[in-house]
Structure formats: structure tokens, C-alpha cells
GROMACS .gro file of C-alpha atoms in nm:
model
  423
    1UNK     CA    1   8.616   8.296  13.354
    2UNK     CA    2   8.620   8.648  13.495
    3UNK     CA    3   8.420   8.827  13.173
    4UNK     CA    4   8.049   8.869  13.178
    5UNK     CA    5   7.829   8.638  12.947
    6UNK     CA    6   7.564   8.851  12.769
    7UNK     CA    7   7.233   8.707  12.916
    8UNK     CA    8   6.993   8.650  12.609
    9UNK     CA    9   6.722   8.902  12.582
   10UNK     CA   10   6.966   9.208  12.620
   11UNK     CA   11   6.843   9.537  12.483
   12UNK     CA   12   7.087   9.603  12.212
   13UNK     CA   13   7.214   9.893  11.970
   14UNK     CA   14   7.332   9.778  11.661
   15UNK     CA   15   7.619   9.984  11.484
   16UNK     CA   16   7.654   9.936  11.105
   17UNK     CA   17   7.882  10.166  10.922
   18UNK     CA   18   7.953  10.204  10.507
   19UNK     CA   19   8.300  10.215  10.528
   20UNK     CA   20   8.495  10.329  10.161
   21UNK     CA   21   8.764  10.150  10.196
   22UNK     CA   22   8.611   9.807  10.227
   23UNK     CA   23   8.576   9.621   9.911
   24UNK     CA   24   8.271   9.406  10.082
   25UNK     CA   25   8.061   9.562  10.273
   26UNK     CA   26   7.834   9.361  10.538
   27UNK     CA   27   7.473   9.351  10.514
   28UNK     CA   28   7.290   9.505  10.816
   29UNK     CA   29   6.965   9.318  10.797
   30UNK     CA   30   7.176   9.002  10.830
   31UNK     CA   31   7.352   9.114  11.104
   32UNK     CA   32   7.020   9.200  11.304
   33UNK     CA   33   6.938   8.817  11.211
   34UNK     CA   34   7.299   8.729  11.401
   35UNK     CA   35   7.166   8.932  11.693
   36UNK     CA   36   6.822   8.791  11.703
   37UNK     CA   37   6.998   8.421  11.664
   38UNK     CA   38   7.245   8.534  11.999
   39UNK     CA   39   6.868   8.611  12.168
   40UNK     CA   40   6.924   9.010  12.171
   41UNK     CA   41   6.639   9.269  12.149
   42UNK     CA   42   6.736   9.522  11.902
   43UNK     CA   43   6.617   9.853  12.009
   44UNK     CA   44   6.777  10.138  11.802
   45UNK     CA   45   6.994  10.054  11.462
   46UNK     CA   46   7.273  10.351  11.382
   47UNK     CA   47   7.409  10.383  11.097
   48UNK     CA   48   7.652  10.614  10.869
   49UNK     CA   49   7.927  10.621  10.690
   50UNK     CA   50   8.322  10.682  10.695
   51UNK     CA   51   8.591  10.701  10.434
   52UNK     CA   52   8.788  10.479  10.713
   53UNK     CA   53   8.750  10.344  11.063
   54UNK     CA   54   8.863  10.580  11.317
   55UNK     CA   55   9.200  10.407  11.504
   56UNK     CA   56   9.088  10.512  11.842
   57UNK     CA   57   8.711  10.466  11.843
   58UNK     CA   58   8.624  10.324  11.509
   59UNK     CA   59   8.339  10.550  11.490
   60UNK     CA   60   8.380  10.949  11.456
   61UNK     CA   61   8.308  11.190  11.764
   62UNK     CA   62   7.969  11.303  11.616
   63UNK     CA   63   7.841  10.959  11.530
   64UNK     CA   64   7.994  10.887  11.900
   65UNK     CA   65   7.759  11.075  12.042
   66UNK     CA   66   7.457  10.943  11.896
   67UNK     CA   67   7.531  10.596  12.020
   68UNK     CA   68   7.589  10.729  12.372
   69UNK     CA   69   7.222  10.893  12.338
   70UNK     CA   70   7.072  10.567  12.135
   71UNK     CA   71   7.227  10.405  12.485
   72UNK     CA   72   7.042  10.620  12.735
   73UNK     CA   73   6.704  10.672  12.557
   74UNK     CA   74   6.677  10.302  12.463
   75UNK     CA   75   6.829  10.202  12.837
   76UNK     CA   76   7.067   9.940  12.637
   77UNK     CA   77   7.284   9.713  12.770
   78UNK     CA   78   7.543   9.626  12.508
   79UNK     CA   79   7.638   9.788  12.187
   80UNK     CA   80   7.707   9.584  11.925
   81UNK     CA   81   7.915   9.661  11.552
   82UNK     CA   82   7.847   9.447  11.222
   83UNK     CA   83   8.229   9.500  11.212
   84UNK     CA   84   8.557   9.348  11.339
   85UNK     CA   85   8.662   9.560  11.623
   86UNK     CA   86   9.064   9.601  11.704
   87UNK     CA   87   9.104   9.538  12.146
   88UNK     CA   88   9.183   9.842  12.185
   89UNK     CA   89   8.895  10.014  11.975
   90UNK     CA   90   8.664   9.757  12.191
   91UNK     CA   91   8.806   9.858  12.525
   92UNK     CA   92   8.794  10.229  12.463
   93UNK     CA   93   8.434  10.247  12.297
   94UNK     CA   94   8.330  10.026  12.611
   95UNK     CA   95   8.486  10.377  12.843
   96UNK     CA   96   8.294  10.637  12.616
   97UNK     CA   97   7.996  10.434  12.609
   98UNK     CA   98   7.966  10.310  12.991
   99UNK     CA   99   7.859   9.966  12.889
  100UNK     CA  100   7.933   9.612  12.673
  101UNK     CA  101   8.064   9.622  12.341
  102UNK     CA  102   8.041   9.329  12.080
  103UNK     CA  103   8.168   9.301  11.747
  104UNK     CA  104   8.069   9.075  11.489
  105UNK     CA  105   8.284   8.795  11.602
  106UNK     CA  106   8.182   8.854  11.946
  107UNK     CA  107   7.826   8.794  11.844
  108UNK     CA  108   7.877   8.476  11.637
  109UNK     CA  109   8.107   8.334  11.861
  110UNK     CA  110   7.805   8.344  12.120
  111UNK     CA  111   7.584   8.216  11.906
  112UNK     CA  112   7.784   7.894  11.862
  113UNK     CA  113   7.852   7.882  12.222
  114UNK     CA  114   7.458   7.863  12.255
  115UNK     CA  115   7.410   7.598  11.960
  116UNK     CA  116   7.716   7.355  12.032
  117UNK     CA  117   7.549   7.034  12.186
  118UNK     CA  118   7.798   6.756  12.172
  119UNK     CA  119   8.139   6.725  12.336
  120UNK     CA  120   8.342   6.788  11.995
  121UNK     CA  121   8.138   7.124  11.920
  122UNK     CA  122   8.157   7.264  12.290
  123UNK     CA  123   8.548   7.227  12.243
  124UNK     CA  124   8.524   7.422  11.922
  125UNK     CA  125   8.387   7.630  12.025
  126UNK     CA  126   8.571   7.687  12.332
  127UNK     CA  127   8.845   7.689  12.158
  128UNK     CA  128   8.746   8.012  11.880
  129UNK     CA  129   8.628   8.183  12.193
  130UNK     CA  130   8.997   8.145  12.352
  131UNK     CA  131   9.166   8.228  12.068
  132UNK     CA  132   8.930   8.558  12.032
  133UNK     CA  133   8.966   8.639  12.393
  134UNK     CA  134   9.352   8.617  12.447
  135UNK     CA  135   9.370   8.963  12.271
  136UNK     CA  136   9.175   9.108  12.518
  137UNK     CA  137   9.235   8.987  12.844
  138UNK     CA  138   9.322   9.272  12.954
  139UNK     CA  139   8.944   9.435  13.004
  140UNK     CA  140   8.932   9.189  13.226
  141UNK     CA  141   9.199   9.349  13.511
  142UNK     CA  142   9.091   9.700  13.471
  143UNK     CA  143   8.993   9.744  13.836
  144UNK     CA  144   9.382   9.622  13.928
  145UNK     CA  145   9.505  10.014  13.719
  146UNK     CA  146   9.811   9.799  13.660
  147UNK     CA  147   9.959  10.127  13.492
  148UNK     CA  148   9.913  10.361  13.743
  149UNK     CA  149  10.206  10.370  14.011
  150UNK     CA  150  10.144  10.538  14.380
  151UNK     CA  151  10.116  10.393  14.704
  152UNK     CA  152   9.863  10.129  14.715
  153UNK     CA  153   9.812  10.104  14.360
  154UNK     CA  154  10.101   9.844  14.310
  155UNK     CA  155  10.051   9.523  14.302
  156UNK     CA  156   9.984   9.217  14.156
  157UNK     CA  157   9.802   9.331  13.851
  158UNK     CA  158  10.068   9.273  13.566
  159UNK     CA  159  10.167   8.932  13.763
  160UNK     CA  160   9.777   8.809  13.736
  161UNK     CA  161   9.756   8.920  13.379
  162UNK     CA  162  10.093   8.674  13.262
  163UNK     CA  163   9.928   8.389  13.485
  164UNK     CA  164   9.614   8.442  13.266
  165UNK     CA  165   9.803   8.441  12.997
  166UNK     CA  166  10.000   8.145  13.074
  167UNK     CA  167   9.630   7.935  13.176
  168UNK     CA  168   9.469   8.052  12.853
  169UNK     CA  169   9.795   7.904  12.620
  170UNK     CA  170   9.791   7.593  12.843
  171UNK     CA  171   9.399   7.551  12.792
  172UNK     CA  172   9.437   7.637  12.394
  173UNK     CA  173   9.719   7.366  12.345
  174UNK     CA  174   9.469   7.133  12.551
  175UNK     CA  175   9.178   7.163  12.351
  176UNK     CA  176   9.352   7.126  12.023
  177UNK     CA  177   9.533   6.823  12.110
  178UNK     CA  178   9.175   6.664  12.156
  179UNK     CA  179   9.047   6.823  11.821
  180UNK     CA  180   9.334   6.623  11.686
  181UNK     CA  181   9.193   6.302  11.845
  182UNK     CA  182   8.881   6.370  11.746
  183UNK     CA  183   8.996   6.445  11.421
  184UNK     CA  184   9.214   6.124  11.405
  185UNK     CA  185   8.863   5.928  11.511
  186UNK     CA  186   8.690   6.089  11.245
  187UNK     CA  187   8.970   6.008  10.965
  188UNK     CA  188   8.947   5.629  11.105
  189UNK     CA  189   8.616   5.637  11.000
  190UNK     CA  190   8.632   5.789  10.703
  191UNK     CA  191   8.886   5.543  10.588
  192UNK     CA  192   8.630   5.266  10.689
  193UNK     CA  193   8.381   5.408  10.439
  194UNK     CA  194   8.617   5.437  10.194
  195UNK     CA  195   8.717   5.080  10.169
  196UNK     CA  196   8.384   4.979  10.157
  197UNK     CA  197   8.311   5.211   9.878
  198UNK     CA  198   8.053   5.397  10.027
  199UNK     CA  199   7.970   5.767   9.880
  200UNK     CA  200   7.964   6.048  10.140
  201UNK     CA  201   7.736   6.354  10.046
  202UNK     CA  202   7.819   6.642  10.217
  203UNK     CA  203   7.585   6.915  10.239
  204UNK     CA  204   7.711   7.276  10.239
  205UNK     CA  205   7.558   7.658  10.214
  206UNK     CA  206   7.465   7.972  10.341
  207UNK     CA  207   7.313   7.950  10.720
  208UNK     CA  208   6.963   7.925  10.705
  209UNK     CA  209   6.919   7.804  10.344
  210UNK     CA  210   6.741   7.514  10.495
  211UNK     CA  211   7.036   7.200  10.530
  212UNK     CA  212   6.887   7.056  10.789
  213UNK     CA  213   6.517   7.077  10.726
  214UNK     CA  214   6.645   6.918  10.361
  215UNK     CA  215   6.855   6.632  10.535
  216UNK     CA  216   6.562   6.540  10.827
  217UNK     CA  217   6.303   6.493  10.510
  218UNK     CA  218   6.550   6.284  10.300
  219UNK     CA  219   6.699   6.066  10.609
  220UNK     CA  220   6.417   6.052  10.816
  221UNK     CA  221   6.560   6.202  11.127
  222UNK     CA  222   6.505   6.513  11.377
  223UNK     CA  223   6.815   6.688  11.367
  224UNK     CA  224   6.753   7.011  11.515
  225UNK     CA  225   6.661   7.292  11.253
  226UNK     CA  226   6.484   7.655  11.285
  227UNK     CA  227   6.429   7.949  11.121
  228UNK     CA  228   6.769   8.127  11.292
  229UNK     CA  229   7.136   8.151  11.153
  230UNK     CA  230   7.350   7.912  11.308
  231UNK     CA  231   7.082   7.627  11.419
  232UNK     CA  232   7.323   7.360  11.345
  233UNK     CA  233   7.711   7.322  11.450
  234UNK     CA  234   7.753   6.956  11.500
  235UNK     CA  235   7.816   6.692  11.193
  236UNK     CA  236   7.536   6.477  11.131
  237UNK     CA  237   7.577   6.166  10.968
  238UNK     CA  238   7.288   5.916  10.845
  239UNK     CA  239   7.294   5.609  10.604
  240UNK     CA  240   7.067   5.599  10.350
  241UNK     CA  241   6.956   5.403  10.050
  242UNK     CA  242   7.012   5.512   9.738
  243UNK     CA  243   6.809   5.371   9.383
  244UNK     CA  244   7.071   5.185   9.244
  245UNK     CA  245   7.358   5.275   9.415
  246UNK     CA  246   7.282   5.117   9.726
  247UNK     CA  247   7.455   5.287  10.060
  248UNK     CA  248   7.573   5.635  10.083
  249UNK     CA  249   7.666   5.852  10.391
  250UNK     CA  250   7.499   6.227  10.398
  251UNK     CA  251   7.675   6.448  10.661
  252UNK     CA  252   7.455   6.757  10.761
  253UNK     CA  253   7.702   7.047  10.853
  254UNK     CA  254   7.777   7.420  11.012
  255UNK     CA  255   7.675   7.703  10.795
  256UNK     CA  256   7.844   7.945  10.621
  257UNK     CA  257   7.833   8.346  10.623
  258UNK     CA  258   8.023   8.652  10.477
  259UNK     CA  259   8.359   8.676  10.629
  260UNK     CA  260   8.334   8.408  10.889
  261UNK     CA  261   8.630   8.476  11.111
  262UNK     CA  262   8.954   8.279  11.033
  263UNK     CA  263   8.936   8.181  11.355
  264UNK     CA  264   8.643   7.971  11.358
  265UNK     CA  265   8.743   7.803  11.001
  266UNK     CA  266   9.060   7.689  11.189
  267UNK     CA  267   8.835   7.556  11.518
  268UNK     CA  268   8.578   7.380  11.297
  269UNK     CA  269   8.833   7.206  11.056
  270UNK     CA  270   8.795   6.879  11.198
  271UNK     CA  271   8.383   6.954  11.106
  272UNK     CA  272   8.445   7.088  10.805
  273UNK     CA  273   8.660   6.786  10.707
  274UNK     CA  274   8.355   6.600  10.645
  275UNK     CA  275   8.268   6.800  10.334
  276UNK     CA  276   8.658   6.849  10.219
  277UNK     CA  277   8.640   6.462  10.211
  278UNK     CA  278   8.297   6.392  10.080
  279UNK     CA  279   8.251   6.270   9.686
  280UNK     CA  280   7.948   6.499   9.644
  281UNK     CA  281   7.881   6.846   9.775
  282UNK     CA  282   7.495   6.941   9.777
  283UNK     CA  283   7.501   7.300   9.786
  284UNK     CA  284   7.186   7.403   9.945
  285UNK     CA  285   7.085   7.751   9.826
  286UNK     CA  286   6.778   7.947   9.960
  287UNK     CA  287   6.603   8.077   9.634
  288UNK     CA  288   6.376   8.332   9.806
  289UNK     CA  289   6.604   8.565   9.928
  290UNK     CA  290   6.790   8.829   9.717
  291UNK     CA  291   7.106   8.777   9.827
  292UNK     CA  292   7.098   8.454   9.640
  293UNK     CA  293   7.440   8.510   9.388
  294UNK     CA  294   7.619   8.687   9.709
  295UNK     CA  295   7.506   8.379   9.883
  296UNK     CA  296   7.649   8.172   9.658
  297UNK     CA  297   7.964   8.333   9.622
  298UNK     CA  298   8.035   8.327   9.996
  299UNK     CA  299   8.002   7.968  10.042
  300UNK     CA  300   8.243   7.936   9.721
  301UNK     CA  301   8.497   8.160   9.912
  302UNK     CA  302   8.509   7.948  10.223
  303UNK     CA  303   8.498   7.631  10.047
  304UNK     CA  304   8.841   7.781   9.872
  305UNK     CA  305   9.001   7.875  10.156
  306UNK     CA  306   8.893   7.452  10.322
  307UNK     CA  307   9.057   7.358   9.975
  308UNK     CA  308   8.712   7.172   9.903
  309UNK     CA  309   8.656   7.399   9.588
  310UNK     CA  310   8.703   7.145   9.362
  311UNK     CA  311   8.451   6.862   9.464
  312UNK     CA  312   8.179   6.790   9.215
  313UNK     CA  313   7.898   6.995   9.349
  314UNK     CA  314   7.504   7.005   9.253
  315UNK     CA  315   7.320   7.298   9.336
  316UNK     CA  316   6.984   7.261   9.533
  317UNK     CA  317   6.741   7.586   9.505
  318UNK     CA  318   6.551   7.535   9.846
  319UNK     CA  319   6.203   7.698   9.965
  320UNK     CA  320   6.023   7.707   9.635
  321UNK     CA  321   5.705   7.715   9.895
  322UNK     CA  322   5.832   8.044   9.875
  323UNK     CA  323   5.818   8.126   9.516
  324UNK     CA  324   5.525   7.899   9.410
  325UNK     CA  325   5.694   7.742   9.135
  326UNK     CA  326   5.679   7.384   9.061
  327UNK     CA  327   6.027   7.121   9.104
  328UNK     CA  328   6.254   7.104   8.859
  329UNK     CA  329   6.529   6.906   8.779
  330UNK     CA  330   6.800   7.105   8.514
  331UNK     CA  331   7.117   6.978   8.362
  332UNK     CA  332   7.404   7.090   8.194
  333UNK     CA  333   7.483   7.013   7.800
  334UNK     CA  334   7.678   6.683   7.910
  335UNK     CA  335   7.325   6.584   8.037
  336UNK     CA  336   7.435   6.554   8.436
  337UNK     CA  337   7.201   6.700   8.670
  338UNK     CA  338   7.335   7.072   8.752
  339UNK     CA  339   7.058   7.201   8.901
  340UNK     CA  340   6.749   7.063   9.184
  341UNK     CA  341   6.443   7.278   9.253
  342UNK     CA  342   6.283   7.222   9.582
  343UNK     CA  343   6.116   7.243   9.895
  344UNK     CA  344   6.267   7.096  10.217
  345UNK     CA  345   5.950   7.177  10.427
  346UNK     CA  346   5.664   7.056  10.171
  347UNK     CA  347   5.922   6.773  10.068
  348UNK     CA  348   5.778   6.892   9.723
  349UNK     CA  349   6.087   6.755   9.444
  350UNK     CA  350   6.295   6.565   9.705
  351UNK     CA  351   6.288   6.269   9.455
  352UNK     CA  352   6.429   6.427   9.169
  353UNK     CA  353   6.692   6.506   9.446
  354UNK     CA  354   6.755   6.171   9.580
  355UNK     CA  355   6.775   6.050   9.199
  356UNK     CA  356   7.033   6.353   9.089
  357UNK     CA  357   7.253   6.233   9.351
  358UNK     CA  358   7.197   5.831   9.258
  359UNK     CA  359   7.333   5.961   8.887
  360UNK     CA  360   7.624   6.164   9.016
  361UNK     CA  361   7.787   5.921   9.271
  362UNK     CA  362   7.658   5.640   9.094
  363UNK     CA  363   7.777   5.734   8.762
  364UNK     CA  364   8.090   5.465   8.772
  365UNK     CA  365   7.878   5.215   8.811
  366UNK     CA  366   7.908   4.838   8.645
  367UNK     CA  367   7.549   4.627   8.519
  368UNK     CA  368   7.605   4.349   8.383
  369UNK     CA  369   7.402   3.997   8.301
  370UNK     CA  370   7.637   3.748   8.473
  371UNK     CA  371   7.673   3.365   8.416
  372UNK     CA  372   7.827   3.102   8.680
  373UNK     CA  373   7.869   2.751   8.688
  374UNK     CA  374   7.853   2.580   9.006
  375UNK     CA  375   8.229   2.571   9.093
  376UNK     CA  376   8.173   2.950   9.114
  377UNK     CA  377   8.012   2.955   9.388
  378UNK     CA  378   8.267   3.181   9.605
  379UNK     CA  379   8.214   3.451   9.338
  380UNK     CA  380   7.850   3.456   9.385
  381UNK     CA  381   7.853   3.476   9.747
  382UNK     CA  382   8.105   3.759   9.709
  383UNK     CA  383   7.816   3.996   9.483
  384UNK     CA  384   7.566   3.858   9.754
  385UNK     CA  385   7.782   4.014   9.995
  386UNK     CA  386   7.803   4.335   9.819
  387UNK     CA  387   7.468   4.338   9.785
  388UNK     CA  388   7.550   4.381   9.406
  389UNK     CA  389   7.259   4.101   9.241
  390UNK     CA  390   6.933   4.263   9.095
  391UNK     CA  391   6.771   3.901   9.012
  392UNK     CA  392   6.891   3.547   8.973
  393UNK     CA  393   6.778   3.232   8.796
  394UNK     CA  394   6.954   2.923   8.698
  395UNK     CA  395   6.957   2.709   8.373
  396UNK     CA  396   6.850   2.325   8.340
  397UNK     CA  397   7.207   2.224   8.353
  398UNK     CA  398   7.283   2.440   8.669
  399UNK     CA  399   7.435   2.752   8.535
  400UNK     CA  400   7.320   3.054   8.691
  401UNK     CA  401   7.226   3.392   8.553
  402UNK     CA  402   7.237   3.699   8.751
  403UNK     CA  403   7.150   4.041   8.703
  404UNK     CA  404   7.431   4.267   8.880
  405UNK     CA  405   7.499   4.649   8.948
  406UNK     CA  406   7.788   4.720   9.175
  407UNK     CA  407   8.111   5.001   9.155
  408UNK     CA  408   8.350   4.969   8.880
  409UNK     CA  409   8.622   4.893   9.184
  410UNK     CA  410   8.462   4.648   9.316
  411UNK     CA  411   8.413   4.512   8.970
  412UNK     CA  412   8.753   4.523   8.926
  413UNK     CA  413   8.791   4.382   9.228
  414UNK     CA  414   8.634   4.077   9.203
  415UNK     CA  415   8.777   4.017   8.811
  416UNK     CA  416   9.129   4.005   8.964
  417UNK     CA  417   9.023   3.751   9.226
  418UNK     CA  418   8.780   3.533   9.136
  419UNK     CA  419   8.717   3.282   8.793
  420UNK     CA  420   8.660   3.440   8.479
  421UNK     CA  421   8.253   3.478   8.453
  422UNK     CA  422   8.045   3.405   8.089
  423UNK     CA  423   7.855   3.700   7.936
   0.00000   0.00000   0.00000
């Protein structure tokens, strides 16, 4: 459009204020991860403190100052805040300061704008990025001085703004209406799964707590994943096989972080659908860092507001490379696993994984030592076809014994329909 794309490798200052009034504060080390993700060079980090945000400027006149110097000395070419920025705070801090200025949305947005790689994630994308720019189109008219009056300074200005406008609300109302379709797709196949009985495991957690390194080593694949916030944005699913549960769906998903803008939780619903409809949650955790309970907490905050918080969920403490400690599998006084240690890279405790998540989506399962005459043959090729039968043998007068484990439903299922069996 007609507003300048920060080129990666910008020299940046990064802004990071303790403001009173905020019950959460950000963390500033994280945010210098965001701005390493989005490919900036940090150059100078200033910091301070306020009781509140100043209206105008967000930042005081002294602490004004020192940016504009940070700026000069450091020859930077975009400020950035670990803060949400009002327009008009963003406009008039871009006047004082003579160059770009991004706020923490701004800089996540671009990360995702970087990351998305297939057609669904571009358009969410897209779509967060509309939504966060409609408030401040217009920065991008100031050479029209729409409010001035004089002789050659009317115009078209105001006119070109509401045709903006206009483009950006018909563009919005675009995208969405192919979210839905997407969406639609997505319930269609979720439906499919669902009368098939097949679990879906959903994993979910902080950014960079390892999810995708994790999912690669369990399901075989190369989904892209690196040591940056943000490497995935686009579901993954895979089919696996699970020790006596047979199929299951995991889906890989986006990251979380502390106060991820509404904005992109409404873009990335039809994503984030895939864990509010999942039977498991694997909440991958990364144990090394010290923000581990904050962590935590955050992810339980968005899942909230997704309405996913009540999904069974088993924790997974990832990048015990880190802390030398040896897997572990821990459960609760019920005896169901609560609790994986692991690592994703050394694939050190994967299989106490993989059999935590057999017990917990598996749990409602039927075994049973099954007897059929002959005439029953339709009810045998049924549990063949569900891939239910263990082992088989047969009798000298023809009867045949098998060995099943399938869902209760589909025990159920098959009861209703078929001939009474012998046990």
C-alpha cells in the first residue's frame, strides 16, 4: 500500500517503560527477542519509568530527549516501544523523533507477515495488519496537509483518505469471508475425524518452548522450527500411530505470548480452532527459562479467552538438554500422567510422551477376548475394518477367538448392530 515496510536489518532503539499503573508489566528481554525475530539490530535500549503514559507522547519531555539523542548517536532508523501505542501518540512521536515508530503490535504483526507461508496464514495475517492499520491511515496522507486551508493547499486530501477508507473495509469484509470458508473446510474435516473416532492432539504454549522441534521428532516430519519467537503460524497436521490406540491426529500450532493483541486472536481463530476442538492439549513448556510459571499462566489466559480452558491438558517440560536432568514421567493421585519431562532436540523421554498420550485419549478404551461362530462373519470383518483385532485363532469346530481393543463407541456401536458375541 502507500506505508513503508521496515526492511529487516534496521538499526533499532528499543523503548521499554515501568509504567505504575499497569498491573502486568512486559518483559524487555523478550521484547528484544520480538525485534531480533522481525530481523532488527538493536542498537541502544532506553528505559525508565512513569506513574502513567503521557497522552500526547507516551513518554515524558526529558526521557523524549534521550531517544531523539539514542536516534542520532546510534544513526537509527525506527524506534520501537514494548508497549501499545494510541495513533495519535504514534504519529506525533514519529514528528519529534524524525523517523519510524513501532509498537509492540507493530512488531509482531511483522513478524507474522514474515513467517506466514500458506494461503490461509498470508490472509491472517493480512487481515490483523488491516485491522491494525485502519486506525492510522492517516500517516499515510500527511504530505496532502488536508487541515490546512489557503490557496493551493485544497484539495483532494480528505476525499483520498474516505476512498482509503472505503478500499480497506471492502478488503477486510473480503478476507474474512474466505477465513469463513476456510474455516467451514476445516470444520468439514474435523467432522470427518470425528466420525471415525480419531483423537486430535493439539499442541499449545509459549513461542519458542520448542512445539515444533517436539512434533518433527514424534511425527517424523520437517516442519519448519528455530530458535526465534514466532517460527511457526500455519496448522500442521500429521497422523500417527499410537500403542494401542491406533490413529490419532497431532496439529502443531501458532504460539502464544503476554498480551497478544485481540486482534490477532480474532484473525487466527480459524487456527486456533484446531486446539479449541482437539481431545488433548499438550502444553509444551520450556523448563530452562525463568519465566516458566508466567509462561504458563499466559498460555492459560489465551486459552480462556479461545474458550479451550477446559480441555484435558498434560504438561510437557521441554529442553531438559538444558538442565541435565534425566526424563520423567509424573502423575497425579488418580494415577493419570500429569506431567512429561523431556527433550525435543535429543528426543531423550519422547516415549514416555507418546505413551502418556496413548493413556489419556485411550483411556475409554474396550479389550475384550471375543468368540464368533461362522454366521458372524459380518461382525468380524467389521473389527477387521476398524483395525480393532490384536490376534485371532479358531476352535476345531470353527468358532473363532479374537483378541480385540477398539473405543467404547465403536463398541457400542457394533453391539447395537451386529449378533450378540460369546465371552
Amino acid at each position: 500500500m502507500f506505508f513503508d515496510r521496515p526492511d529487516s536489518g534496521e538499526r533499532a532503539v528499543l523503548v521499554h517503560l515501568n509504567i505504575a499503573s499497569e498491573s502486568e508489566r512486559e518483559d524487555p528481554r523478550e521484547f528484544e527477542e520480538l525485534v531480533l525475530s522481525a530481523g532488527g539490530d538493536p542498537v541502544a535500549y532506553v528505559m525508565g519509568s512513569r506513574v502513567a503514559p503521557h497522552p500526547r507522547t507516551f513518554v515524558g519531555s526529558g526521557k523524549l530527549e534521550e531517544i531523539r539523542e539514542q536516534v542520532l548517536v546510534e544513526g537509527a532508523e525506527i524506534v520501537m516501544f514494548n508497549h501499545a501505542l494510541s495513533p495519535s501518540q504514534e504519529r506525533n512521536l514519529e514528528k519529534e523523533l524524525e523517523c519510524r515508530v513501532l509498537d509492540r503490535t507493530g512488531v509482531i504483526l511483522d513478524i507474522f507477515a514474515q513467517r506466514a507461508r500458506t494461503h490461509e496464514g498470508k490472509l491472517q495475517v493480512e487481515l490483523a495488519q488491516l485491522q491494525h492499520i485502519a486506525t492510522r491511515l492517516v500517516r499515510g496522507w500527511t504530505h496532502l496537509e488536508r487541515q490546512k486551508g489557503g490557496i493551493g493547499l485544497r484539495g483532494p486530501g480528505e476525499t483520498q483518505l474516505e476512498t482509503d477508507r472505503r478500499l480497506l473495509r471492502v478488503r477486510i469484509k473480503s478476507i474474512t469471508a474466505r477465513l469463513e470458508k476456510v474455516r467451514k473446510q476445516r470444520e468439514q474435516g474435523r467432522r470427518s475425524r470425528v466420525r471415525a473416532e480419531i483423537p486430535t492432539v493439539s499442541f499449545v504454549g509459549y513461542t519458542n518452548a520448542g512445539k515444533s522441534t517436539l512434533f518433527n521428532r514424534i511425527t517424523d516430519s520437517s516442519v519448519y522450527a528455530a530458535d526465534k519467537l514466532f517460527a511457526t503460524l500455519d496448522p500442521t497436521l500429521r497422523r500417527v500411530e499410537l500403542e494401542n490406540v491406533g490413529p490419532a491426529v497431532l496439529a502443531d500450532t501458532v504460539g502464544f505470548i503476554s498480551h497478544l493483541p485481540h486482534k490477532l486472536v480474532e484473525a487466527f481463530k480459524a487456527t486456533l480452532e484446531e486446539t479449541l476442538n482437539a481431545d488433548l492439549l499438550l502444553h509444551v513448556v520450556d523448563a530452562a527459562t525463568e519465566d516458566r510459571a508466567r509462561n504458563i499462566d499466559q498460555v492459560q489466559d489465551v486459552l480462556a479467552e479461545i474458550g479451550a480452558e477446559d480441555i484435558p491438558q498434560l504438561l510437557v517440560f521441554n529442553k531438559l538438554d538444558l538442565l541435565e536432568q534425566e526424563p520423567r514421567l509424573e502423575r497425579n493421585a488418580q494415577g493419570k500422567p500429569e506431567r512429561v519431562w523431556l527433550s525435543a532436540v535429543t528426543g531423550a523421554g519422547t516415549e514416555l510422551l507418546l505413551q502418556a498420550i496413548a493413556e489419556l485419549v485411550g483411556q475409554d478404551m474396550v479389550s475384550e477376548d471375543v468368540y464368533l461362530e461362522p454366521k458372524d462373519g459380518s461382525l468380524r470383518a467389521a473389527l477387521y475394518s476398524l483395525g480393532a483385532v490384536e490376534t485371532e485363532d479358531y476352535s476345531e469346530d470353527g468358532v473363532a477367538h479374537l483378541s480385540v481393543r477398539l473405543p467404547r463407541a465403536d463398541w457400542n456401536r457394533l453391539m447395537k448392530k451386529g449378533p450378540e458375541p460369546l465371552f
